[in-house]
Structure formats: structure tokens, C-alpha cells
Coordinates of C-alpha atoms in Angstrom, one line a residue:
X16 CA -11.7 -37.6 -29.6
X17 CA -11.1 -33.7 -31.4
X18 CA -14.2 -32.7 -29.7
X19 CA -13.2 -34.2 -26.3
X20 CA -10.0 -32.5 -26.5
X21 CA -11.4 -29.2 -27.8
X22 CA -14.3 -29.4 -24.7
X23 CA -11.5 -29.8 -22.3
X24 CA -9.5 -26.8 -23.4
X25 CA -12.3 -24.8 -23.5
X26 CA -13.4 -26.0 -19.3
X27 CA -9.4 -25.2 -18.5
X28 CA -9.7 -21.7 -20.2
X29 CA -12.6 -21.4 -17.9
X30 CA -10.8 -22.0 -15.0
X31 CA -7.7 -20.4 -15.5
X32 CA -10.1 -17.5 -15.8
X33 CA -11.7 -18.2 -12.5
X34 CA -8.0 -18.4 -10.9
X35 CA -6.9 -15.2 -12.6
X36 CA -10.2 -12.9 -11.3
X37 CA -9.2 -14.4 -7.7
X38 CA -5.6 -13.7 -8.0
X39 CA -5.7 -9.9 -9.8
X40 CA -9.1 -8.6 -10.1
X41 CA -11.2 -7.4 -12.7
X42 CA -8.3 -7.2 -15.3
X43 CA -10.6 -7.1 -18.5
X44 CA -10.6 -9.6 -21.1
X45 CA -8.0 -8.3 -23.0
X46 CA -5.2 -8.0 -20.8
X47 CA -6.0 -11.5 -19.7
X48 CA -6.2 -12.6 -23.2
X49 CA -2.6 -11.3 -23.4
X50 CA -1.4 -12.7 -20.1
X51 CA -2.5 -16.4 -21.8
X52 CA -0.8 -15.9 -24.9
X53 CA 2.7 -15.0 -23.3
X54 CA 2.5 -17.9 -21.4
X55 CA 4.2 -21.3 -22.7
X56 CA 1.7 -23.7 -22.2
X57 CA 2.4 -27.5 -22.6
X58 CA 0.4 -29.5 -25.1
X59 CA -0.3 -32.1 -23.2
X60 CA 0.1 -31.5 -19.0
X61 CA -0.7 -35.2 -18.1
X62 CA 2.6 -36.2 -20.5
X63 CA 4.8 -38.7 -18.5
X64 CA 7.7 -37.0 -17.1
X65 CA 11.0 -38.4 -16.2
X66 CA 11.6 -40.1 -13.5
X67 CA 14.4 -40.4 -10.6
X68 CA 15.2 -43.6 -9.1
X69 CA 15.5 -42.7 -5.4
X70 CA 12.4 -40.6 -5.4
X71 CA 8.9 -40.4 -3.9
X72 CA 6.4 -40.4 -6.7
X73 CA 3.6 -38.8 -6.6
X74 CA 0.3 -39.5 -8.3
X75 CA -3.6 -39.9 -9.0
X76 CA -5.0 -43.2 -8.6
X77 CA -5.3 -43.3 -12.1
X78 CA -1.9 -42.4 -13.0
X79 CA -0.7 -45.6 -11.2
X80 CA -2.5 -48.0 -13.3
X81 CA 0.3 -51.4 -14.3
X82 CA 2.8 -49.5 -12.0
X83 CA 3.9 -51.2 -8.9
X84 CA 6.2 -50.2 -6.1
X85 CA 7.5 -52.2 -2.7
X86 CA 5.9 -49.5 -0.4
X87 CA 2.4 -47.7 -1.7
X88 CA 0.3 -45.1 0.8
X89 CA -2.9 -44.2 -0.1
X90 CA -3.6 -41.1 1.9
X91 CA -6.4 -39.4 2.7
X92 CA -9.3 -42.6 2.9
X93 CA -12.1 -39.9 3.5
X94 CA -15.8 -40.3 3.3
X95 CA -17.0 -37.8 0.4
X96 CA -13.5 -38.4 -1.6
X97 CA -13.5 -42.4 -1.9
X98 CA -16.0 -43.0 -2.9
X99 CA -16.1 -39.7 -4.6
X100 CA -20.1 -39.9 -5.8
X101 CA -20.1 -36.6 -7.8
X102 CA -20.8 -36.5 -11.2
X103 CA -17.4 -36.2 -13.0
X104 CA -19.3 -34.5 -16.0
X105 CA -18.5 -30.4 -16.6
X106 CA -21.2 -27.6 -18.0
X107 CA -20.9 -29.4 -21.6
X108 CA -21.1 -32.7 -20.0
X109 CA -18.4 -34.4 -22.1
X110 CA -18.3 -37.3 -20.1
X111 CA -21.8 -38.4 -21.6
X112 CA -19.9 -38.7 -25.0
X113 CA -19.6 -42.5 -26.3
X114 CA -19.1 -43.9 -29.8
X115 CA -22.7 -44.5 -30.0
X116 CA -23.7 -40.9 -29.3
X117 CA -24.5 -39.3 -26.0
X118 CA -24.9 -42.0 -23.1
X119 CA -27.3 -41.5 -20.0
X120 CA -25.0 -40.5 -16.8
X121 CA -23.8 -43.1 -14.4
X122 CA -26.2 -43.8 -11.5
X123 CA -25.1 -43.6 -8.3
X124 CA -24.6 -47.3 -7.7
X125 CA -22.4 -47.1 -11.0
X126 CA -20.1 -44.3 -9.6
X127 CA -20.1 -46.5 -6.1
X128 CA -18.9 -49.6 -8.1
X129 CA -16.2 -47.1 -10.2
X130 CA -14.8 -45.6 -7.0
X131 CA -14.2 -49.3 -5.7
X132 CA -12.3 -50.5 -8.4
X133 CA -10.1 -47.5 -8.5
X134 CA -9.7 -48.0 -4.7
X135 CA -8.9 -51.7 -5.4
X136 CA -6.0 -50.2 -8.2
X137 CA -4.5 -48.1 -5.9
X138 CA -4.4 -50.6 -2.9
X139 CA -3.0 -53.6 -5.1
X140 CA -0.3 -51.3 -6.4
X141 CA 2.2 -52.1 -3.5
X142 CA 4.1 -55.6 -3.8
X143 CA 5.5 -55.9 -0.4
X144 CA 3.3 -53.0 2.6
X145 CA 0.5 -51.2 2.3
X146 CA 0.0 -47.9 4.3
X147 CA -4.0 -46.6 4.2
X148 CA -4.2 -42.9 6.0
X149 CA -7.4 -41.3 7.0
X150 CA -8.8 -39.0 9.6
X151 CA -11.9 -39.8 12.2
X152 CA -13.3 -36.4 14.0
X153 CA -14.2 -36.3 17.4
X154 CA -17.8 -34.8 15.9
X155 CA -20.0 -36.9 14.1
X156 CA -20.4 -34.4 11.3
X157 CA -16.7 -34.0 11.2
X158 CA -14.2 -35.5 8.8
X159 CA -14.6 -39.7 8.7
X160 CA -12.9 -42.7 6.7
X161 CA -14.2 -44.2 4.4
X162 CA -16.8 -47.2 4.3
X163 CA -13.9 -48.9 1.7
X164 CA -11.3 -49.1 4.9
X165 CA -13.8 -51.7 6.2
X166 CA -13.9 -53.6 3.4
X167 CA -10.0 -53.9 3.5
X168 CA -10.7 -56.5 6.1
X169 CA -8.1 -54.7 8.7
X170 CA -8.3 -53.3 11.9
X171 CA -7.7 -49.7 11.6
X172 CA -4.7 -48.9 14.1
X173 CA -6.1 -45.3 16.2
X174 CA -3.3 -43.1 16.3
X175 CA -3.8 -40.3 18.8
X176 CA -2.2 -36.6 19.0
X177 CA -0.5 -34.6 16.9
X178 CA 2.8 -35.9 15.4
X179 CA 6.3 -34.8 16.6
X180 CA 6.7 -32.5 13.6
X181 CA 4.9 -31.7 9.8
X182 CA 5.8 -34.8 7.5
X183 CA 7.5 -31.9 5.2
X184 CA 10.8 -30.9 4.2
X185 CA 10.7 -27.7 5.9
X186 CA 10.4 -29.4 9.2
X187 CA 13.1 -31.9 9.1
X188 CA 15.0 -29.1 8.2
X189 CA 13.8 -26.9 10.9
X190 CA 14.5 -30.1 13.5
X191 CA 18.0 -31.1 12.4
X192 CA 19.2 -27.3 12.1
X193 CA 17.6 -27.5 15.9
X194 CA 19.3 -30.8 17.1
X195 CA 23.1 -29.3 15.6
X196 CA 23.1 -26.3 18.8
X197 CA 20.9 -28.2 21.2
X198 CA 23.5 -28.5 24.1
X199 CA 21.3 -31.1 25.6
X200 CA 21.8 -34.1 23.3
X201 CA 24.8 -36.1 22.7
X202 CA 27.8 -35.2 20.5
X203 CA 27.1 -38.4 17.6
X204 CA 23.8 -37.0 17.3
X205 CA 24.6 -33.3 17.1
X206 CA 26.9 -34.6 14.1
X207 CA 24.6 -36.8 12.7
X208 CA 21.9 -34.0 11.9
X209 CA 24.9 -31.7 10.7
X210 CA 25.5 -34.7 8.3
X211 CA 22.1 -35.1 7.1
X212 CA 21.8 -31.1 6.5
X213 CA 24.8 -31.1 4.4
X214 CA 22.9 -34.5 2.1
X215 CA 20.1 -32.4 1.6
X216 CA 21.8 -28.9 0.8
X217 CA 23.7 -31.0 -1.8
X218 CA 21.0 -32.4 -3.7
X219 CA 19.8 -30.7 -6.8
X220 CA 18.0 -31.3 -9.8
X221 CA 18.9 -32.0 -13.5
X222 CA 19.2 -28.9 -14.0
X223 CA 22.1 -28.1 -11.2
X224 CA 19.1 -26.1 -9.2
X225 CA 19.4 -27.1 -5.3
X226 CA 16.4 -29.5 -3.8
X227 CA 16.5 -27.9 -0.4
X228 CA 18.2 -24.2 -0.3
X229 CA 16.9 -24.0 3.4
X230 CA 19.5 -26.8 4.5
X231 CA 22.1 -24.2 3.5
X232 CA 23.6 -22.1 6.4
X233 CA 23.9 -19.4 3.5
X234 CA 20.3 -19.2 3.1
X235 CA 19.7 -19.0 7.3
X236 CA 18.7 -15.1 7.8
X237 CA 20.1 -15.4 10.9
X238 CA 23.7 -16.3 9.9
X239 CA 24.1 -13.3 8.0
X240 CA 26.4 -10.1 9.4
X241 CA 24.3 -7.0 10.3
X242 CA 24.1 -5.0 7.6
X243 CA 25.5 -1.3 7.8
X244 CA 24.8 1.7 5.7
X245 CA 27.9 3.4 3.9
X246 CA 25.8 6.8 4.3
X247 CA 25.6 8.2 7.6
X248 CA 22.5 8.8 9.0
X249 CA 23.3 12.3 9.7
X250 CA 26.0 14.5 8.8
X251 CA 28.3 15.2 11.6
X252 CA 29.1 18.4 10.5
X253 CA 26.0 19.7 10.8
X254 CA 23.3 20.3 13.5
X255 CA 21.2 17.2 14.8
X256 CA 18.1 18.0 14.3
X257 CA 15.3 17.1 17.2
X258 CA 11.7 17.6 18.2
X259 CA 10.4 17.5 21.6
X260 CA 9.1 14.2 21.2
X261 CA 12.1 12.7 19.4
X262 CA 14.1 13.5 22.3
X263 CA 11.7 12.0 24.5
X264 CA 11.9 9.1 22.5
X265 CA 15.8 8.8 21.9
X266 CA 16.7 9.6 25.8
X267 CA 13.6 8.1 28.2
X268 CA 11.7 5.6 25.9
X269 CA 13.1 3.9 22.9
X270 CA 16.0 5.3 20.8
X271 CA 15.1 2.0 18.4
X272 CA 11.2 2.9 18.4
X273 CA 12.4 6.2 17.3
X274 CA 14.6 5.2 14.4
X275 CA 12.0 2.4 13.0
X276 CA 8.9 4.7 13.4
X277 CA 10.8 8.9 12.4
X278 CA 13.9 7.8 10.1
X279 CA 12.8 4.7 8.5
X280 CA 9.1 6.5 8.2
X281 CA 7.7 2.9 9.1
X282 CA 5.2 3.7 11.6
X283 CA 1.9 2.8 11.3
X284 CA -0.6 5.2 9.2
X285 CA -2.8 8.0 11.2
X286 CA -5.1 6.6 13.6
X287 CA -8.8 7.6 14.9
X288 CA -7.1 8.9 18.4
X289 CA -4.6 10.9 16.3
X290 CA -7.3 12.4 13.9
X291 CA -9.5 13.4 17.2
X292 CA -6.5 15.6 18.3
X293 CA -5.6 16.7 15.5
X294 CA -9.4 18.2 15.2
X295 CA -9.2 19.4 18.6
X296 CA -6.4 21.4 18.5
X297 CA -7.5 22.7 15.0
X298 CA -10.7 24.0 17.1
X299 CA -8.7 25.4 19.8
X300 CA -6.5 27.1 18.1
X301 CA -9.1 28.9 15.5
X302 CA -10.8 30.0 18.9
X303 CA -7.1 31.4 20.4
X304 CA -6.5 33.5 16.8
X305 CA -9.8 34.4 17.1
X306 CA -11.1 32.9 14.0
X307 CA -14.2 31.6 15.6
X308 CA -15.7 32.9 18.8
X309 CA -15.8 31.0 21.8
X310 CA -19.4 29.3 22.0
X311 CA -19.7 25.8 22.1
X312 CA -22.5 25.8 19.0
X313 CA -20.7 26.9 16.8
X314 CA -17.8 24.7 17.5
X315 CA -19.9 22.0 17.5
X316 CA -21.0 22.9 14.0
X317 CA -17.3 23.3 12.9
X318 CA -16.8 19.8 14.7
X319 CA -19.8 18.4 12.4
X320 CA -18.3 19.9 9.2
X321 CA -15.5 17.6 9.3
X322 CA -16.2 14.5 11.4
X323 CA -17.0 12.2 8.8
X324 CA -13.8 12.5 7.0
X325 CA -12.1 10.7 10.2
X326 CA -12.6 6.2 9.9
X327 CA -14.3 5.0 12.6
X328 CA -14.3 1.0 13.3
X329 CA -18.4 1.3 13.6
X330 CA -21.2 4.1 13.7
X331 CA -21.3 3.9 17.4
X332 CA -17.8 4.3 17.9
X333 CA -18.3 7.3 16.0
X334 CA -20.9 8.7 18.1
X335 CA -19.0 7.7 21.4
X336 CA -16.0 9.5 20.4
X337 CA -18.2 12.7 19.0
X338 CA -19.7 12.9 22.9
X339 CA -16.1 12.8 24.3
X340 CA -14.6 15.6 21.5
X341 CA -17.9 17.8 22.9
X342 CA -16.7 17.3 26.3
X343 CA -13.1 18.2 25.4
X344 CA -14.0 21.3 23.7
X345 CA -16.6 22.0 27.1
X346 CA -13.3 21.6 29.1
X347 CA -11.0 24.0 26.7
X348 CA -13.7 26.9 26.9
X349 CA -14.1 26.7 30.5
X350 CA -10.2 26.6 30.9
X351 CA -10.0 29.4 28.2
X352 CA -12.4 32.0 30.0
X353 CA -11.0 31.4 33.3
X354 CA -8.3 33.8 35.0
X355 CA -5.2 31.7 34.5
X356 CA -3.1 33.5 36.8
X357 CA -3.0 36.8 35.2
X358 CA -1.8 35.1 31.8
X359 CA -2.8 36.4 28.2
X360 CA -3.0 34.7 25.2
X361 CA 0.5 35.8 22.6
X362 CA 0.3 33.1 20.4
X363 CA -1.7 29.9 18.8
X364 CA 0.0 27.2 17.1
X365 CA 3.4 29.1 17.1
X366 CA 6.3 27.3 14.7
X367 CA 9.5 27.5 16.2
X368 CA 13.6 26.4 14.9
X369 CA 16.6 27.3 17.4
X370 CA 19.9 26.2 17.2
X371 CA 21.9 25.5 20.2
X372 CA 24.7 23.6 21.9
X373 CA 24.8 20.4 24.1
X374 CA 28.2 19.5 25.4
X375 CA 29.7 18.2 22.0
X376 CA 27.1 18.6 19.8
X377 CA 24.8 21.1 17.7
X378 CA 21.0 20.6 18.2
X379 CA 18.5 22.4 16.0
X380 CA 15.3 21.9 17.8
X381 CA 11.8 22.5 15.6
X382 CA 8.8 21.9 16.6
X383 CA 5.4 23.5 17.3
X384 CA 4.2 24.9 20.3
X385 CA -0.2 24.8 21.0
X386 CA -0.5 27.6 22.8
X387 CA 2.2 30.4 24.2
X388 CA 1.2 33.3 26.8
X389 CA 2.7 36.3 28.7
X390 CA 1.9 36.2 32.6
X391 CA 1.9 39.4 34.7
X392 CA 5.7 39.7 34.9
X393 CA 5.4 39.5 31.4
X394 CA 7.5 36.1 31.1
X395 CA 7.0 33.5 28.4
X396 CA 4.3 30.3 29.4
X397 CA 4.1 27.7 27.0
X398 CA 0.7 25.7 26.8
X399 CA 0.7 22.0 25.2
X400 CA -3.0 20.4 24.3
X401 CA -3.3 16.7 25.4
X402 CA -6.3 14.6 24.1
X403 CA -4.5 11.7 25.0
X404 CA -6.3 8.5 27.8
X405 CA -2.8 8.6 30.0
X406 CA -1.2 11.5 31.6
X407 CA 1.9 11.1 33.0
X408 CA 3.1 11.4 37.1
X409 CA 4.4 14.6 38.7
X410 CA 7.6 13.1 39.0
X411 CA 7.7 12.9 35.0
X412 CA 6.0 16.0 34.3
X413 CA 8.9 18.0 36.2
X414 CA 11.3 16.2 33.8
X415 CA 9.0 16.0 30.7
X416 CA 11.6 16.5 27.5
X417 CA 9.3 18.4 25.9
X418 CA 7.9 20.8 27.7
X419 CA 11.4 21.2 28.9
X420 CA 12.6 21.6 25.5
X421 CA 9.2 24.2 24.7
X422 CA 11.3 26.5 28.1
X423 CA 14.8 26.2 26.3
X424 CA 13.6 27.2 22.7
X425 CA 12.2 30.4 24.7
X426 CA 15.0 31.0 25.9
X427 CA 16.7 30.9 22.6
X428 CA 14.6 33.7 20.9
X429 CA 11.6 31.5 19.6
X430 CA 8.5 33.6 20.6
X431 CA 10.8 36.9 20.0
X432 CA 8.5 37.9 17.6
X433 CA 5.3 37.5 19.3
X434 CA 6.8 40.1 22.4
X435 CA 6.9 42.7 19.8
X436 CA 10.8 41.5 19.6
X437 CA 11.6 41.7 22.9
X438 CA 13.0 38.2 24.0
X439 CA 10.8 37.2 27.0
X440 CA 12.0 34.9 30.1
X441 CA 10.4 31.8 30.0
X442 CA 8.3 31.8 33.2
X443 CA 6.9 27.7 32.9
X444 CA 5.3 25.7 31.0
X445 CA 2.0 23.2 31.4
X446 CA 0.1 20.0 29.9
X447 CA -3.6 20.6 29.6
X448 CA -5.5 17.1 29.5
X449 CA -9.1 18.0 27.2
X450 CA -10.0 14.1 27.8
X451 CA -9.3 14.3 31.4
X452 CA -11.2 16.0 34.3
X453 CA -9.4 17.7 36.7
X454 CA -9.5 16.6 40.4
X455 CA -11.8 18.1 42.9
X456 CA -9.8 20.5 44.5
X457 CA -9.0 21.9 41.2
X458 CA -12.5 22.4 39.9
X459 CA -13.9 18.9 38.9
X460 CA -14.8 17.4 35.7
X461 CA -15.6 20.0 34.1
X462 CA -12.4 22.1 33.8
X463 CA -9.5 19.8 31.9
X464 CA -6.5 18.7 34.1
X465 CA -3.2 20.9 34.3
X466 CA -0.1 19.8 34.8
X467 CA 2.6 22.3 34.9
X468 CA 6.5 22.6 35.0
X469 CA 8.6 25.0 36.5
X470 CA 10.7 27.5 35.0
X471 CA 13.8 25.8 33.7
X472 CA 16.0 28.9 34.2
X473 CA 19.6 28.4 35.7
X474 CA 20.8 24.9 37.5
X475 CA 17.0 23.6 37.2
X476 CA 17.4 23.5 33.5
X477 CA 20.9 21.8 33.3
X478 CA 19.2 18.6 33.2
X479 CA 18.2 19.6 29.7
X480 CA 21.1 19.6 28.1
X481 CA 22.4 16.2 29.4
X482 CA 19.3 15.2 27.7
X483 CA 19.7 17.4 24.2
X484 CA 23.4 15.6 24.5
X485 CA 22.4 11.9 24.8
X486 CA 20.0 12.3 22.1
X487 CA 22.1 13.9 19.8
X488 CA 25.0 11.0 20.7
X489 CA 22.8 8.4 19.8
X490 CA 21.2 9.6 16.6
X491 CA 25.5 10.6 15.3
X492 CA 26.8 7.1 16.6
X493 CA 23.8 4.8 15.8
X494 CA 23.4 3.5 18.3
X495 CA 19.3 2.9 18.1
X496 CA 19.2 -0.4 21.0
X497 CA 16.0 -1.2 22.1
X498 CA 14.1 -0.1 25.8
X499 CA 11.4 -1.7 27.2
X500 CA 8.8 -0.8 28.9
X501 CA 5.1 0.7 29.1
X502 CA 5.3 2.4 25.6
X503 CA 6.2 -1.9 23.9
X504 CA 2.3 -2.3 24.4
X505 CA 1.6 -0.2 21.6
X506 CA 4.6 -0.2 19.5
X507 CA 4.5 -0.8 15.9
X508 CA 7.8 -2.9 15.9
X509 CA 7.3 -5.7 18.4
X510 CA 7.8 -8.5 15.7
X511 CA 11.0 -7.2 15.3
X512 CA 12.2 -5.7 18.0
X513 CA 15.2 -7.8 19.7
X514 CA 14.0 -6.6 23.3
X515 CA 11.2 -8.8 22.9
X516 CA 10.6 -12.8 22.6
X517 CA 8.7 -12.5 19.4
X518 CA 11.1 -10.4 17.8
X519 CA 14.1 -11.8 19.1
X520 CA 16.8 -13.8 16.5
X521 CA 16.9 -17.5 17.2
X522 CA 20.7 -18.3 15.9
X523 CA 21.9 -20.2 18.7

């Protein structure tokens, strides 16, 4: 009997192993050897427990042996699990262990007669109904009962479709919390499941620890007040501070978008598009400073250097987007031979922080701007990079925030120092799509597509400031509420975004 005992603990130390290298990894022995000797392990798991009258017990076939109840269901009558014809032997085989020595193993008309008679235990258990559960797939080498339900000498009753709910606490939770606020059904019955919430959030254990904390309203998430920060989010005292595409974002797409993805820092990590432009505009501006001549070899090789480092879903994808990052820097050196107008490159990658008002407010703007140039009046022209697949309309392009934002920083002394201090007049501004052709009548495929904007100088540019005001309004006041639209498709915060039905509270 030692040696069964000392067999058995050695399988379970086997297994808790097993569950351990699924759970954390490869830990090492000792640290797992540590985690099992800070646990409190009982002696002996299979000792009887007490029991409470009005309860469900549940139990092995075996554990039910001399026990009897009014009501007994045997679930789960499958093919494969009764009869069970598996060996019930481990690696050490310590089921072949008899008085006598070690026994031969049960044949499988042995095991077949075993499985019977614990099936004919577990049926005989009930005193007054017998309930006997299994499932029959549509598919022959699906799921089937058992051959014992025919031996029952019962017509199996075929139940068809899915039930109304899960046979589980958390459902007849989930349905009476549903039938207290439906308006459709009548006022007993409304009461009735408010009733039966408040039995279950009031049963506990011997212990005092609740049975059911979800019947509770003060464990429903969506009962609780909003919760509110007792720091601002910025000080009022000082300047808001803004980027082009945060005031986008806060004025024309989604102030909420903006708060979840720039304050909260939530957004999703860097992806494969991102990592494209960001190599792109790496190229284009090393062939503005001058760093690297303008030949498409060589930026091909300084493409090659570094392409591996950006995590492509699959080697073709790889090579797909290489082709289209050759074709963007074919468009960008066309574009950056060509007479643009009489404009000269002042400036690559030029950092830029003004301070300036908006109605009410304070706005420090920061940002970066690709590309800036002097035309032939010697006015300031502000060139942004695009490897984007969308571009917007000429309608949104006369109002884009950001190249509007690129005029007003202009305006305010940011490319000062590259006019040999002499503040320029900003004289427009443009888009440059590298992934996009431009139309015919503009050259064809082979030169990128421009989009520009006009100066922003007197009442043209007013617009601006309505828009540096709003932002600014928002961000002081919190007031992040959620806008939908084309930009939702690939937001990061759908889930839990209360513009949307799958993020939307369900409370009432």
C-alpha cells in the first residue's frame, strides 16, 4: 500500500511538472522545486469534504458508491469515455500490483465488463428520476453515445438546437440582470428576477465569502460613476501644446482617438507601413542635406542596408513592399531634379517650436517639417512626404490642419534661421504622395502626386486659428467625445469606444 502511495506521488509530481512547463516556461528545476515546497499541499485530495444540504454535488462515478440521492444525471454518455477502454495503468504501471505480486493487465473484454458495472453504479444511484446526457454528431466520426444508453432499455428523447442559455451561473445571472430593465415583460416578472438576484448575491460560504459576487449591482462595471482624475491633464496656466496631426485629430477626426492613442500612449506599436516611411523619408532627406547623391543605386543600396530590420508578415510581402519603396524613391528623384517653380531646397527635416495665441488660449506648436524651400520671391514653401495608400480631396487639402499649421509656424519665425535670419513670408505649402502617381496631365506615374495649399496669409488663414482654439478648448476642458467616421476602420480603440456597438456600455 506504501509503494502504491509513494508511485502515485511520484506520477502527480510528474504532472504538476507538465502543468507548470505549460503555464511558465522553462523555469529550471530549482525554482520549480521551490514553487512546490511553498505550496500547502493536502495529504490526501480525495478526503471527504463537508457537505451542504441544499447543494448540487458533484462527483466521479466512483465517489458515489452506497450514496443515493432523489434526482442523479449522469452527463456526458459518450462513446470513448463509457466504456472508457484505456489502460488505467501509468509509466510504473501500478495498477498491475496485487497481493500476489504483479498481475497480467486487464483484457479488453475485462475493462468492457468494469466500465458496465460502474455505469450500472452510477445509474442505480438515483431513488426517484434518472437524467442520462449525451451528444450524437451530425458526422459519423463525430462525437456519439454510448453503446451502454442502449442497454438502458429507453428510447433516447432527441433534443434539437442550442439551449436558451449556458446551464451556468453566469448566465442565469446575465438573464435575470437582463429580464430587471427589459421594458417588454411584465412588472411581476421584472420583480421576480430582481428577487432571485438579491437570493443569489446573498449566499455565501462558511467562510462569509459571497457564492455569486456577479449578482451584486456593486460588482456590475457598468453601475459604477465615471471615474475623474484629480490632476489636470494639462496645466491651464501654461501653453497647450499641439502637433499638426494632433490638431487634426482633436478638431476634424477624433478628439477621443487622440487622447487614447497620444496622452494615454495606448496606441498600437510601429507598424510595417509606418517603418516604410519612416525609411523613405530617412532616404529623402540624406539626399536634400546632401549626404548621399541623388542616384537611385545607391539608394537602393542604402535601402538594402536596412530592410531587414523592418517585420514583414511573409518573404513576399517583403519583396512586394521593397518594389513599391524603389518606385517611391524613382518618384522623389524625378520630383527632386525637376524645376519646381523656381523653388530651392533651404532645409531637410527642419525641427520647429512657436508659441502663439488662439482666441483664449496659448498654443505651442512643435513638430517637424520634411522638406522647406525659398521660391523666386524668396517666400517660405513647406514640403510634407506622404507614403501613405489615401490622399485626401481638394476640398480637404485647402483646409488640411497641418499643412495649415506648417504656414502659421512660418509665420511665427520657425525657418528664421535657415533665411540667414531673415523671417520669410510663407508663400504655400504641398503634400507630395511617393506611393502615388500623379495624373496624366501632370506627368504620369512616374512623378509622385502634389497636392498643394495656398498661402494662408491674411483672412485665408483665420480659419486656422478657430481650429488652434477648438483644439486647445478640448484638450483644457476634457472633453475627449468620440467622432466617427472613415478613420473608425482602423482605429485602435473600437472595443471601447462608446461611438460604436462593440464598444458601447450596456447599463440599461
Amino acid at each position: 500500500r506504501n509503494a502504491d502511495r509513494d508511485l502515485d506521488a511520484v506520477c502527480a509530481l510528474f504532472a504538476t511538472a507538465a502543468r507548470a512547463e505549460e503555464r511558465t516556461g522553462g523555469r529550471g528545476a530549482l525554482n520549480f522545486l521551490e514553487q512546490i515546497d511553498a505550496e500547502d499541499i493536502a495529504a490526501d485530495t480525495l478526503t471527504r469534504r463537508a457537505v451542504r444540504p441544499d447543494a448540487v454535488r458533484l462527483m466521479t462515478a466512483h465517489r458515489a458508491k452506497g450514496l443515493e440521492w432523489r434526482l442523479v444525471v449522469v452527463a456526458g454518455v459518450q462513446e470513448g469515455l463509457w466504456p472508457d477502454l484505456r489502460r488505467r495503468g501509468s509509466l510504473l504501471e501500478a495498477d498491475r500490483i496485487g497481493r500476489d505480486g504483479l498481475a497480467e493487465p486487464l483484457t479488453p473484454g475485462a475493462l468492457l465488463a468494469e466500465e458496465r458495472r460502474l455505469f450500472y453504479v452510477a445509474a442505480t444511484r438515483a431513488r426517484e428520476r434518472l437524467v442520462v446526457t449525451a451528444v450524437k454528431a451530425p458526422a459519423d466520426d463525430g462525437d456519439q453515445p454510448s453503446r451502454f444508453l442502449a442497454e438502458l432499455g429507453v428510447e433516447p428523447a432527441d433534443v434539437t438546437g442550442r439551449p436558451r442559455r449556458p446551464l451556468a451561473v453566469a448566465a442565469l445571472v446575465a438573464e435575470l440582470r437582463a429580464t430587471t430593465v427589459d421594458p417588454r415583460v411584465s412588472a411581476p416578472l421584472r420583480e421576480a428576477a430582481a428577487r432571485r438576484l438579491a437570493r443569489l448575491a446573498a449566499l455565501t460560504d462558511e467562510d462569509g465569502r459571497p457564492l455569486v459576487p456577479a449578482a451584486h449591482p456593486y460588482r456590475w462595471w457598468g453601475m459604477w460613476d465615471p471615474t475623474e482624475s484629480k490632476v489636470p491633464l494639462r496645466d491651464r496656466d501654461q501653453p497647450v501644446t499641439l502637433s499638426g496631426s494632433a490638431l487634426d485629430q482633436l478638431a476634424n477626426t477624433c478628439a477621443l482617438q487622440w487622447f487614447l492613442g497620444r496622452e494615454v500612449k495606448a496606441d498600437a506599436p510601429a507598424t510595417t507601413a509606418q517603418g516604410f516611411g519612416n525609411v523613405v523619408h530617412v532616404l529623402a532627406d540624406e539626399v536634400a542635406s546632401g549626404h548621399t547623391p541623388a542616384d537611385l543605386a545607391v539608394l537602393m543600396e542604402r535601402l538594402e542596408s536596412v530592410w531587414n530590420a523592418l517585420a514583414f508578415d511573409a518573404p513576399w510581402k517583403s519583396a512586394q513592399e521593397k518594389a513599391n519603396a524603389r518606385v517611391a524613391l524613382e518618384r522623389f528623384l524625378k520630383w527632386h531634379v525637376m524645376d519646381r517653380a523656381g523653388r530651392t531646397p533651404v532645409a531637410s527635416e527642419h525641427d520647429f517650436d512657436v508659441t502663439l495665441a488662439a482666441g483664449d488660449y496659448e498654443v505651442r506648436i512643435r513638430g517637424q517639417m520634411d522638406r522647406v524651400e525659398a521660391d523666386g520671391d524668396g517666400r517660405a514653401y513647406v514640403v510634407d512626404f506622404k507614403t501613405g495608400k489615401q490622399a485626401p480631396t481638394s476640398a480637404e487639402v485647402a483646409r488640411h490642419p497641418q499643412l495649415a499649421v506648417y504656414q502659421l509656424a512660418v509665420r511665427e519665425g520657425a525657418v528664421d534661421d535657415a533665411f540667414d535670419g531673415v523671417r520669410p513670408e510663407p508663400g504655400g505649402a504641398e503634400l507630395v504622395h511617393l506611393r502615388q502617381g500623379a495624373p496624366k496631365r501632370d506627368g504620369g506615374e512616374t512623378l509622385p502626386k502634389v497636392q498643394a495649399q495656398e498661402s494662408q496669409e491674411g483672412p485665408a488663414g483665420e480659419w486656422v486659428g478657430d481650429l488652434l482654439a477648438t483644439a486647445a478648448g478640448k484638450v483644457l476642458d476634457e472633453r475627449f467625445t468620440p467622432t466617427t467616421g472613415q478613420h473608425c476602420s482602423h482605429c485602435a480603440f473600437r472595443a471601447s469606444c462608446s461611438a460604436r456597438p462593440e464598444g458601447r456600455q450596456v447599463v440599461e
